CSV table of C-alpha atoms and ligand atoms in Angstrom, one decimal:
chain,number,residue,atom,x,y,z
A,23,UNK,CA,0.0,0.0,0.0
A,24,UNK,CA,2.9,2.2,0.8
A,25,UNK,CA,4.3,1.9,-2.6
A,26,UNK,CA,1.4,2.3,-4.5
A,27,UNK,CA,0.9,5.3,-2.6
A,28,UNK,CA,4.6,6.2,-3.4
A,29,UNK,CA,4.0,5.6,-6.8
A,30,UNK,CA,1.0,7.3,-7.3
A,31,UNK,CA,2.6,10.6,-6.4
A,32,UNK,CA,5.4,9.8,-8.4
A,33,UNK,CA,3.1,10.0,-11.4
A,34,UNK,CA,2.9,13.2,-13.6
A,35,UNK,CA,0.4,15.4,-12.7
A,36,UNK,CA,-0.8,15.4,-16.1
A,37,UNK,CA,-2.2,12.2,-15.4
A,38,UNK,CA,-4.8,13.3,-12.9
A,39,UNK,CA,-6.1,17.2,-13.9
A,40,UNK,CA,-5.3,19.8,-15.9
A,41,UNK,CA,-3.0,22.0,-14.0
A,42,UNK,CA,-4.3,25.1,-11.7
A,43,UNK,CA,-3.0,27.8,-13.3
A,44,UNK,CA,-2.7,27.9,-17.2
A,45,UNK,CA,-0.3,30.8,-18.9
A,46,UNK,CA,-0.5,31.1,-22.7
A,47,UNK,CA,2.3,33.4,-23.9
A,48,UNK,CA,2.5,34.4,-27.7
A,49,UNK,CA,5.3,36.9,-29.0
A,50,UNK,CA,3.1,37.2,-32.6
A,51,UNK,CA,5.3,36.6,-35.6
A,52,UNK,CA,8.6,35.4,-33.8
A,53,UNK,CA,10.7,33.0,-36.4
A,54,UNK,CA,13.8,31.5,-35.0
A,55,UNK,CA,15.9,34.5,-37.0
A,56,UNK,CA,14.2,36.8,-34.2
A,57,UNK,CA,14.8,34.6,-31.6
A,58,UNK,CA,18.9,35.2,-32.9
A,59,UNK,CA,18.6,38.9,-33.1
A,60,UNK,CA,17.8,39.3,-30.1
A,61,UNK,CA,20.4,37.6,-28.9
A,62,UNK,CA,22.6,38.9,-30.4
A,63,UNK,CA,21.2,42.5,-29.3
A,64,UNK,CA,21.0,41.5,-25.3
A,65,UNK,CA,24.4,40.0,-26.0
A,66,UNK,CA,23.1,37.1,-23.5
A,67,UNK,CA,21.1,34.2,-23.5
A,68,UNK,CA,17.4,34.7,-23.6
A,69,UNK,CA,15.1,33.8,-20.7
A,70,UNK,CA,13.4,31.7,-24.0
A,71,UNK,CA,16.6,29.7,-24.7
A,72,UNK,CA,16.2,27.3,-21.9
A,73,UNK,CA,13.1,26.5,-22.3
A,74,UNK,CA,12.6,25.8,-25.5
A,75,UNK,CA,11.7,21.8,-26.5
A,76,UNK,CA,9.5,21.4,-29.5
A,77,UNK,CA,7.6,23.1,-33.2
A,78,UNK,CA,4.4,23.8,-33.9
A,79,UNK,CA,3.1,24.0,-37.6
A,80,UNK,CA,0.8,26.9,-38.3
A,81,UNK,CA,-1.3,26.7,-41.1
A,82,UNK,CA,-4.7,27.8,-41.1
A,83,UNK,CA,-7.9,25.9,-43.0
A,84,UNK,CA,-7.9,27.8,-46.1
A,85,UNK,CA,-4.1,28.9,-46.2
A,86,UNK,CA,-1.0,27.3,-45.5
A,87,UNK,CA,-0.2,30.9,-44.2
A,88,UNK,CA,-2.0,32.0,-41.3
A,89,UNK,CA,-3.1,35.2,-40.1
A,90,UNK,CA,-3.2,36.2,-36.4
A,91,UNK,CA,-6.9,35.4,-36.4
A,92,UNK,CA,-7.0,32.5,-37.6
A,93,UNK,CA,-3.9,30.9,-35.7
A,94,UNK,CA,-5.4,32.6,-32.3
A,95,UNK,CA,-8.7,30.6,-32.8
A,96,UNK,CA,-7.3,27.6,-33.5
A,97,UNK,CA,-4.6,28.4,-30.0
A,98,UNK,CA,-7.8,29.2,-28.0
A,99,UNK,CA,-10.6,26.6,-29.7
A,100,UNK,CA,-9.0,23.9,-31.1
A,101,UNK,CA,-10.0,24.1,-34.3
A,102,UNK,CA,-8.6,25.5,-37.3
A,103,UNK,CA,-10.4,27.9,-39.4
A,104,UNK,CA,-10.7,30.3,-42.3
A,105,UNK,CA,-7.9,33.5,-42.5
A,106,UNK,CA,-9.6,36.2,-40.6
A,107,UNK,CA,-12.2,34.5,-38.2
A,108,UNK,CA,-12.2,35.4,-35.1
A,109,UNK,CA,-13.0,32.2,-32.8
A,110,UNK,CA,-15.6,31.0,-34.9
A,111,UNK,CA,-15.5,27.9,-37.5
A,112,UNK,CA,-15.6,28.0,-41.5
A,113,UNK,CA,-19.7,27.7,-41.3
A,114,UNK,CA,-19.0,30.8,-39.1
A,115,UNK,CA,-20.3,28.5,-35.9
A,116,UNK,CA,-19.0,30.5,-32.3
A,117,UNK,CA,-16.4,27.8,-30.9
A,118,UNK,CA,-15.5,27.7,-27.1
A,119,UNK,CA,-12.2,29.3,-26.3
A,120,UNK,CA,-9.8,27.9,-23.7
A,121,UNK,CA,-10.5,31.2,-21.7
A,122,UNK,CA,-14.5,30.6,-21.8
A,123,UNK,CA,-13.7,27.1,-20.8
A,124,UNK,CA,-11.6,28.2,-17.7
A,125,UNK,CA,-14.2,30.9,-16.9
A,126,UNK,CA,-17.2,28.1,-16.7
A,127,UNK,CA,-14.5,26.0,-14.3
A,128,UNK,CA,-14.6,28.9,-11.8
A,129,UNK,CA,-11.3,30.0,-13.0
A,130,UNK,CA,-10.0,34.0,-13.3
A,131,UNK,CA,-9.4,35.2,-16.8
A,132,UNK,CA,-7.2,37.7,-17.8
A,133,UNK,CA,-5.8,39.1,-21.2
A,134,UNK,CA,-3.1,41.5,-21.5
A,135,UNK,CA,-1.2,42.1,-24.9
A,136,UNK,CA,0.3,45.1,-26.4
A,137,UNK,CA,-1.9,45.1,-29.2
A,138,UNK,CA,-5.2,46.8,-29.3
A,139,UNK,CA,-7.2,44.8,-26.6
A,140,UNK,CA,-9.5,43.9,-29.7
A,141,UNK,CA,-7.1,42.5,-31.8
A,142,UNK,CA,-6.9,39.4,-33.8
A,143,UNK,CA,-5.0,37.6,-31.1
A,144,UNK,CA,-6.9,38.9,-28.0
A,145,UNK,CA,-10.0,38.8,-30.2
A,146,UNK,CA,-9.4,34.8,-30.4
A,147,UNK,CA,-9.4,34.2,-26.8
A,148,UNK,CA,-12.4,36.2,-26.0
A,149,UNK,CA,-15.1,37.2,-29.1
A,150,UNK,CA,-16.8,35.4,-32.0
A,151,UNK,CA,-17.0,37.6,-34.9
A,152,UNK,CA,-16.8,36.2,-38.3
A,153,UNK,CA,-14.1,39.2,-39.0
A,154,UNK,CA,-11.6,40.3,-37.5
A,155,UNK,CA,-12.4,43.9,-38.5
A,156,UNK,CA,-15.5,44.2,-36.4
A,157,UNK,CA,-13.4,45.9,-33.2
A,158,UNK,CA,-16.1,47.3,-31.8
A,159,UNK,CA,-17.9,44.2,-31.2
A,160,UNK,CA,-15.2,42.2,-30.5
A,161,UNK,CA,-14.7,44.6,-27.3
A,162,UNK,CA,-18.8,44.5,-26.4
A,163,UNK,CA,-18.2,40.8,-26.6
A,164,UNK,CA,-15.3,41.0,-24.4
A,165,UNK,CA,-16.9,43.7,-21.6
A,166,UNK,CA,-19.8,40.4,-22.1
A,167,UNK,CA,-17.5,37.8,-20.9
A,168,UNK,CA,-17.2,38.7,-17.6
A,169,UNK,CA,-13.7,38.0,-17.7
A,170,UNK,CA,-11.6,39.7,-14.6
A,171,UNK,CA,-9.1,41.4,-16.8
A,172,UNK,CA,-8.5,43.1,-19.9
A,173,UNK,CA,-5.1,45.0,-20.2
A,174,UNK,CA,-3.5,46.5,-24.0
A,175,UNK,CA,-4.2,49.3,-26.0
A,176,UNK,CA,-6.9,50.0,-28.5
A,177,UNK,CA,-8.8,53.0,-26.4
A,178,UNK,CA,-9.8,54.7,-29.6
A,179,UNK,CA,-12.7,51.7,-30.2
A,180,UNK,CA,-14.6,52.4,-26.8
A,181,UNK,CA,-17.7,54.1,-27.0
A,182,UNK,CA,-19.9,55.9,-24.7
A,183,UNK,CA,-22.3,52.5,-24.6
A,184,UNK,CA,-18.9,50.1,-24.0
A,185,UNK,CA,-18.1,52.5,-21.3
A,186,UNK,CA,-21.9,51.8,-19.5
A,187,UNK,CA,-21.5,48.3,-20.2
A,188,UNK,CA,-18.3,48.1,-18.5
A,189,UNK,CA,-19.9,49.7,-15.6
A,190,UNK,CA,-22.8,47.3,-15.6
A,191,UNK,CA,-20.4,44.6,-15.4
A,192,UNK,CA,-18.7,45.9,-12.8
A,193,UNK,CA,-15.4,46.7,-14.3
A,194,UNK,CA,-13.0,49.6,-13.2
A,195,UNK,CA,-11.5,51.1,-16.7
A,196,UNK,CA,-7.9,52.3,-16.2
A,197,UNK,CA,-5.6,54.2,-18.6
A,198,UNK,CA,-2.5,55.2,-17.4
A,199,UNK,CA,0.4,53.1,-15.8
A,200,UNK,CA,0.3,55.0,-12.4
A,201,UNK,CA,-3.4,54.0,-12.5
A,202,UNK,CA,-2.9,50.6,-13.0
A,203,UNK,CA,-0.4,50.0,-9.8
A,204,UNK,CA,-3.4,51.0,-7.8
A,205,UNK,CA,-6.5,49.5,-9.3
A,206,UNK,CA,-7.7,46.3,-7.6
A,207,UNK,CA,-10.9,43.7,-8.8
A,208,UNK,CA,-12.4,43.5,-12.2
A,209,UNK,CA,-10.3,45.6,-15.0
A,210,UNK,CA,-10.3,47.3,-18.2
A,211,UNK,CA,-6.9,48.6,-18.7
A,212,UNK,CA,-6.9,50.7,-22.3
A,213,UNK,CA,-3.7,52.5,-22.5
A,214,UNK,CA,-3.0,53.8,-25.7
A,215,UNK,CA,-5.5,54.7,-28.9
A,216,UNK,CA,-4.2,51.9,-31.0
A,217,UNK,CA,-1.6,49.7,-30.4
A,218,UNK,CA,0.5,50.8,-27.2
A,219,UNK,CA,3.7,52.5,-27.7
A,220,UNK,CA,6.8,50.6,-29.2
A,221,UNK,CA,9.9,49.3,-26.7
A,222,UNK,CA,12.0,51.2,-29.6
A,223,UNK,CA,10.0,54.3,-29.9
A,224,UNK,CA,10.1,54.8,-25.5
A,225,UNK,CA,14.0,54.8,-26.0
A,226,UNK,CA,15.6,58.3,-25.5
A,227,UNK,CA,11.8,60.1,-25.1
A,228,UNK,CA,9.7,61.4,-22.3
A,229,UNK,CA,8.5,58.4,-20.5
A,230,UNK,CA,4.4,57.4,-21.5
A,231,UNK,CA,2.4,56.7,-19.4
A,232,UNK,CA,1.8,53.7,-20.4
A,233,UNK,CA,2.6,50.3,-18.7
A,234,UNK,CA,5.2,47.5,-20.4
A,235,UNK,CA,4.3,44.1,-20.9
A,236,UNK,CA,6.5,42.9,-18.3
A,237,UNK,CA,4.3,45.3,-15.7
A,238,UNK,CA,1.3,44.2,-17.4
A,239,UNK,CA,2.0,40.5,-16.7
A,240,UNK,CA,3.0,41.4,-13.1
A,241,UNK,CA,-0.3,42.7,-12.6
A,242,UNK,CA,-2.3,40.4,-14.0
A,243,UNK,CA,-0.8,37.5,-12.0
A,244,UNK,CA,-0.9,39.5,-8.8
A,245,UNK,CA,-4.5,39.8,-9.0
A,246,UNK,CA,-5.5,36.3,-10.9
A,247,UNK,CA,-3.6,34.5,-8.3
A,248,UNK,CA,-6.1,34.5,-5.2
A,249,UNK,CA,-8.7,32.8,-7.1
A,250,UNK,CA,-9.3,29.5,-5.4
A,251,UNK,CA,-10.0,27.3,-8.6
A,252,UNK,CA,-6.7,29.0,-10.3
A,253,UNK,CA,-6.6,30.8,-13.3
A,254,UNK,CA,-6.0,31.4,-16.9
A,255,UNK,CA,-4.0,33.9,-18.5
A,256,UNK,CA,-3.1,35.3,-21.8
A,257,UNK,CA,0.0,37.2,-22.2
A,258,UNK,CA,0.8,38.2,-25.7
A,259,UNK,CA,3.9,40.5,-27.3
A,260,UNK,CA,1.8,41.4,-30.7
A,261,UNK,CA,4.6,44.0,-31.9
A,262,UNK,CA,7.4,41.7,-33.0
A,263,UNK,CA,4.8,40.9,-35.7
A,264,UNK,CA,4.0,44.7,-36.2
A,265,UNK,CA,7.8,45.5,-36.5
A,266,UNK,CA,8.6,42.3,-38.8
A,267,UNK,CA,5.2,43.2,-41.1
A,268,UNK,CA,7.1,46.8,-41.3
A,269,UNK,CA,10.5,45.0,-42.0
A,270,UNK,CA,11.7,47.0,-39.2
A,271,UNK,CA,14.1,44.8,-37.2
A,272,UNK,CA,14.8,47.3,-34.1
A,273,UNK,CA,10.9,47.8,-33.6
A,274,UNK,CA,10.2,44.1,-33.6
A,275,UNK,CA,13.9,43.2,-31.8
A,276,UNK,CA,13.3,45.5,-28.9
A,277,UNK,CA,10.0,43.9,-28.6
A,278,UNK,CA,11.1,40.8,-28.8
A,279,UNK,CA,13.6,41.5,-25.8
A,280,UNK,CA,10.9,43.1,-23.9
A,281,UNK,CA,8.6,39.6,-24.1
A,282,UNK,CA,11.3,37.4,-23.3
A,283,UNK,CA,12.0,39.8,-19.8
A,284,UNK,CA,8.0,39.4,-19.4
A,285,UNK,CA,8.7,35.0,-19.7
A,286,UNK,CA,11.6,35.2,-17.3
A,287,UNK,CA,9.0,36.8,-14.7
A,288,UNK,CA,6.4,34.3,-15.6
A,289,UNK,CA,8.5,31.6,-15.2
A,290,UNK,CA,10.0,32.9,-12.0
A,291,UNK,CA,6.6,33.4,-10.4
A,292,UNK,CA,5.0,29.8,-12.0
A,293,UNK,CA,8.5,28.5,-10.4
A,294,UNK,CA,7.0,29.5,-6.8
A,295,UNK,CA,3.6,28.1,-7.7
A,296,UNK,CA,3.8,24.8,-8.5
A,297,UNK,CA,0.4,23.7,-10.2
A,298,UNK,CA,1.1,26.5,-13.0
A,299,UNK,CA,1.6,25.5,-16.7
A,300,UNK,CA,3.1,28.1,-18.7
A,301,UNK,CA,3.1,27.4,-22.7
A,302,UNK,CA,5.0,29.8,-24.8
A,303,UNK,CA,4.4,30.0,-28.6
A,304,UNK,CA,4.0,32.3,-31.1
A,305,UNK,CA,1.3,32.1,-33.8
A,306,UNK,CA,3.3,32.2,-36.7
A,307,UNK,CA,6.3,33.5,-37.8
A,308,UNK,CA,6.2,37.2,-40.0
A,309,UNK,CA,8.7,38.8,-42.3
A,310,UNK,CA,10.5,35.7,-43.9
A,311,UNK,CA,13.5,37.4,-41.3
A,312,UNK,CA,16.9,35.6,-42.6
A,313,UNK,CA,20.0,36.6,-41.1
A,314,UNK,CA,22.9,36.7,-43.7
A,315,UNK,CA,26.5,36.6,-45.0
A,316,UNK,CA,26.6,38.2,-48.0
A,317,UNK,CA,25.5,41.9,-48.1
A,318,UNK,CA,21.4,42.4,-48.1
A,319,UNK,CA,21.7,45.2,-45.2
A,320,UNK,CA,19.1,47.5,-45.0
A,321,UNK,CA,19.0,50.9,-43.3
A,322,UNK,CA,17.1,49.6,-40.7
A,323,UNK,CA,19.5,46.9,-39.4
A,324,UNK,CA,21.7,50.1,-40.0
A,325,UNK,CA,19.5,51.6,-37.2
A,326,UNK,CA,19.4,48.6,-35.0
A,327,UNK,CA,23.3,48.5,-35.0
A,328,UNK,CA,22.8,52.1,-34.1
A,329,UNK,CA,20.5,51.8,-31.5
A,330,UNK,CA,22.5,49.0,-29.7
A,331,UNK,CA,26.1,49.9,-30.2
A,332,UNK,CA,26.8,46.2,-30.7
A,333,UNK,CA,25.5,43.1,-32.0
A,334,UNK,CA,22.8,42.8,-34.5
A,335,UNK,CA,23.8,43.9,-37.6
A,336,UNK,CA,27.9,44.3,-37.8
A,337,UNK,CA,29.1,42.7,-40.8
A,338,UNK,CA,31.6,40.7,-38.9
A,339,UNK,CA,28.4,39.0,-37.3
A,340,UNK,CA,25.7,38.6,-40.3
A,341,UNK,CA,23.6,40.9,-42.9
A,342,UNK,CA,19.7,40.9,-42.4
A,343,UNK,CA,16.9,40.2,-45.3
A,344,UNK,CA,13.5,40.4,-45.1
A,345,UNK,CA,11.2,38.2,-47.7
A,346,UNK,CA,8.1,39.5,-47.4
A,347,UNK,CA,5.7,42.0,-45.5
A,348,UNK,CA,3.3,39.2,-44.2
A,349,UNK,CA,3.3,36.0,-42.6
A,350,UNK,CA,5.4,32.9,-43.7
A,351,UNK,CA,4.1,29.5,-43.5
A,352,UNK,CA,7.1,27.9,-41.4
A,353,UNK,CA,6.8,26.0,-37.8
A,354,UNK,CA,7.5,28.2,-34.9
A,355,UNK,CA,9.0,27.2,-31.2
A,356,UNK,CA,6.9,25.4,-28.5
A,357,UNK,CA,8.6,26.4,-24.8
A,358,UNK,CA,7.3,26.7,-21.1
A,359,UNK,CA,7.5,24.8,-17.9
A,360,UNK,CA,6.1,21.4,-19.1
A,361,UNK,CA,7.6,19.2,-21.4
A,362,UNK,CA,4.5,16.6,-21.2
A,363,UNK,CA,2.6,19.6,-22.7
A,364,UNK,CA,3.3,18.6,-26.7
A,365,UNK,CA,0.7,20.5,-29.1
A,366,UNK,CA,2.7,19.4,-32.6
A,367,UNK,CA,-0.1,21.6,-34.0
A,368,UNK,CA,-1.6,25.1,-33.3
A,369,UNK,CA,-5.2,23.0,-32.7
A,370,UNK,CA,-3.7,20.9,-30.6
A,371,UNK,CA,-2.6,23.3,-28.1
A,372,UNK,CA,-6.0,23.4,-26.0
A,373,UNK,CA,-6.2,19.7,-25.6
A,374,UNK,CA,-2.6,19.3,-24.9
A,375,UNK,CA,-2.8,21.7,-22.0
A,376,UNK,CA,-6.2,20.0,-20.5
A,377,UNK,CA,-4.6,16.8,-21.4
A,378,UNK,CA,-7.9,15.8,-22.7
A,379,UNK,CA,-9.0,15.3,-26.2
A,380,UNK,CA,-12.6,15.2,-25.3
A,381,UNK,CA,-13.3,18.6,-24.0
A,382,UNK,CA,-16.1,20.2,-26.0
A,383,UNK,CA,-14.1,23.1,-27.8
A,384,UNK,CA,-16.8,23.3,-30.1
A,385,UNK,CA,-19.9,24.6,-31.4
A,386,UNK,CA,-21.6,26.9,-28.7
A,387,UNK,CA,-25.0,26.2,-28.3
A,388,UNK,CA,-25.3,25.0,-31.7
A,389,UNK,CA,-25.4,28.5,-33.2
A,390,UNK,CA,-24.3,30.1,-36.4
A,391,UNK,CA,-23.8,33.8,-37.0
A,392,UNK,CA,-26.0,35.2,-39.6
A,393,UNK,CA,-24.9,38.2,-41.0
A,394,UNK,CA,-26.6,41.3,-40.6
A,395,UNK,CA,-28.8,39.4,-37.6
A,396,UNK,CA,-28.7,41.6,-34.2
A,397,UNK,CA,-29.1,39.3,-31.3
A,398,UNK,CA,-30.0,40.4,-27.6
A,399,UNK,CA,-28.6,38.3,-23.9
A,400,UNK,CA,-31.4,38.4,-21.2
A,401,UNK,CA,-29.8,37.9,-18.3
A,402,UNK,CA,-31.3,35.3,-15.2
A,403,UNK,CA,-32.6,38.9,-13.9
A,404,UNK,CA,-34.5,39.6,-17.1
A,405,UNK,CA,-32.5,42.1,-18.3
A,406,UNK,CA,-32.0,42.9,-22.0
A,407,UNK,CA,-28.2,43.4,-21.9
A,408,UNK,CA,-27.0,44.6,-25.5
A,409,UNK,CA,-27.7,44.3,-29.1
A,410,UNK,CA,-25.1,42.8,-31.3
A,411,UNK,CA,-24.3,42.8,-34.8
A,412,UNK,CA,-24.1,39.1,-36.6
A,413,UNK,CA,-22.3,38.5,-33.4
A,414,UNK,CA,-22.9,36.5,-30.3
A,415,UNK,CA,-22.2,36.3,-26.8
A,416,UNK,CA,-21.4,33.4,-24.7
A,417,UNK,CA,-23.2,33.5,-21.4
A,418,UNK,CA,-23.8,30.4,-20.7
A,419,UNK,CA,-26.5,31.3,-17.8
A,420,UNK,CA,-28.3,33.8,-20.4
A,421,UNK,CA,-30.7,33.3,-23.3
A,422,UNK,CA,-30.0,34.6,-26.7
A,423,UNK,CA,-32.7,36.1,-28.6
A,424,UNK,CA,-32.2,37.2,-32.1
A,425,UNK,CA,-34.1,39.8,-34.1
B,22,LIG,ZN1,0.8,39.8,-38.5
């Protein structure tokens, strides 16, 4: 008996539940060429480099390149789907996201990224839109969800209706840096119009007001963390992508370096609490970045050598090309705190982290978005919430009426 009890704890703990506290992190657009820049900028080993043990392929259903929407929906719900969609299927059916999952378990939720908070990676997480343009529902769906946190930039899509809604649900909306050290219970954090400021762009200016990732993260796990059932979090760095899309190496470098600071944290803190799974991938890679002998310098890997005095950049060290302005179709890194944890597939990563395959990450309440159809959630109370545009909400206590 002793034994088997010994050998029962020996077991992984894979084997008996998924783990307390999930941690998706996704630096968008990070190749393994970005991984080497930076690098060679820090002039160091990454937080990233030890961690790193396996590839995920990318694609998405109707591409073999994916875009951010797409490869966030099949991240969050396990299924993959047509460029653009925004955690719905190719019939445009809403599917569950491993954050609605975690909510209905009792878990906290939280979001941060450095993206507008309605953006394609967010977006696939926490809405159900069959576009990814359609901001301004994706953040009524959001303020819906009831999720505990919302951190990132993207202020210039809140209307005066979001802002009562938010207040109906009971959320306190910060948007400055000194206001986010003191806020406490359920937040909207909107710092910037758009996209928050760039890592490169705070160098040498006036400090924003604006919070980095890293203090983002710190945040969200300081206030997830006293949730009894756990929590889930998603952490993304969304301007690598931007600064690779703009084949601007410092921009997306400098972001880079400033998401690999926000993983050592993570993994520091998930060190000290043991039932915490943190998964670290990006979506997809973006630029085609190559890193050269022969002379393809451009002026901005001029700048970056610039900017950092050393590294990235000198010709003794390597030239630096760019193939494209969008995605590229190749496998990115799989890292984190788990090894068991072995998505070989951006759909797989759900059921890898639950360590189920049979968890319902599907159709929600069997319903397909109809475009141009306005639908309405009456709450337990009675109360006729908000209209939506051929959009839904999951609630799963509510009833959806559409007109
Ligand atoms: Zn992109």
């Amino acid at each position: 008996m002793k034994a088997l009890l010994i050998l029962l704890v020996a077991l992984p703990w894979t084997l008996f539940a998924t783990p307390k506290n999930i941690i998706v992190m996704i630096p968008d657009g990070t190749g393994h060429a970005s991984l080497t820049a930076a690098r060679q900028l820090k002039g160091a080993p990454l937080a990233l480099d030890g961690c790193i043990y396996g590839l995920v392929e990318t694609r998405s259903a109707d591409n073999s390149v994916t875009d951010s929407a797409a490869a966030a929906t099949a991240m969050a719900c396990g299924k993959r789907t047509y460029n653009g969609a925004v955690g719905v299927d190719i019939n445009r059916v809403p599917l569950r996201s491993l954050a609605e999952w975690a909510h209905e378990k009792g878990k906290a939720v939280g979001i941060v990224t450095t993206d507008a908070i309605t953006g394609a990676t967010p977006g696939g997480f926490s809405a159900h839109v069959p576009s990814r343009k359609n901001a301004a529902d994706i953040l009524e769906q959001q303020i819906a969800s009831g999720f505990e946190l919302f951190l990132g930039g993207g202020a210039k899509t809140l209307n005066d209706e979001h802002k009562t809604f938010m207040q109906q649900q009971g959320y306190t909306l910060v948007t400055t840096a000194d206001a986010l050290k003191q806020a406490r219970g359920k937040l909207f954090g909107l710092f910037a119009p758009g996209i928050m400021t760039a890592e490169v762009a705070r160098k040498g200016t006036p400090a924003t007001n604006e919070p980095h990732l890293e203090e983002m993260a710190e945040k969200a796990l300081d206030l997830l963390k006293d949730d009894p059932d756990g929590f889930f979090l998603m952490i993304e760095g969304a301007q690598v992508d931007k600064g690779n899309h703009d084949n601007d190496l410092p921009w997306a470098t400098y972001e880079l370096l400033a998401f690999d600071a926000t993983v050592a944290r993570v993994l520091a803190w998930a060190s000290k609490h043991p039932d915490t799974l943190v998964l670290i991938v990006p979506d997809h890679e973006t630029g085609g970045l190559t890193l050269l002998n022969e002379p393809h310098e451009g002026a901005r890997a001029k700048a970056l050598r610039a900017a950092s005095g050393k590294g990235v950049g000198k010709p003794s060290d390597y030239f630096v090309h760019y193939s494209t302005t969008w995605h590229t179709g190749v496998d990115v890194f799989l890292a984190g705190n788990t090894p068991d944890c072995r998505p070989t597939r951006n759909c797989d990563i759900p059921y890898s982290i639950i360590g189920e395959t049979t968890e319902p990450f599907q159709e929600i309440q069997g319903k397909t978005l109809q475009e141009g159809a306005v639908y309405y959630l009456e709450t337990a109370d009675g109360q006729r919430l908000r209209a939506n545009r051929d959009a839904i909400y999951i609630q799963p206590t509510g009833k959806w009426y559409r007109r």
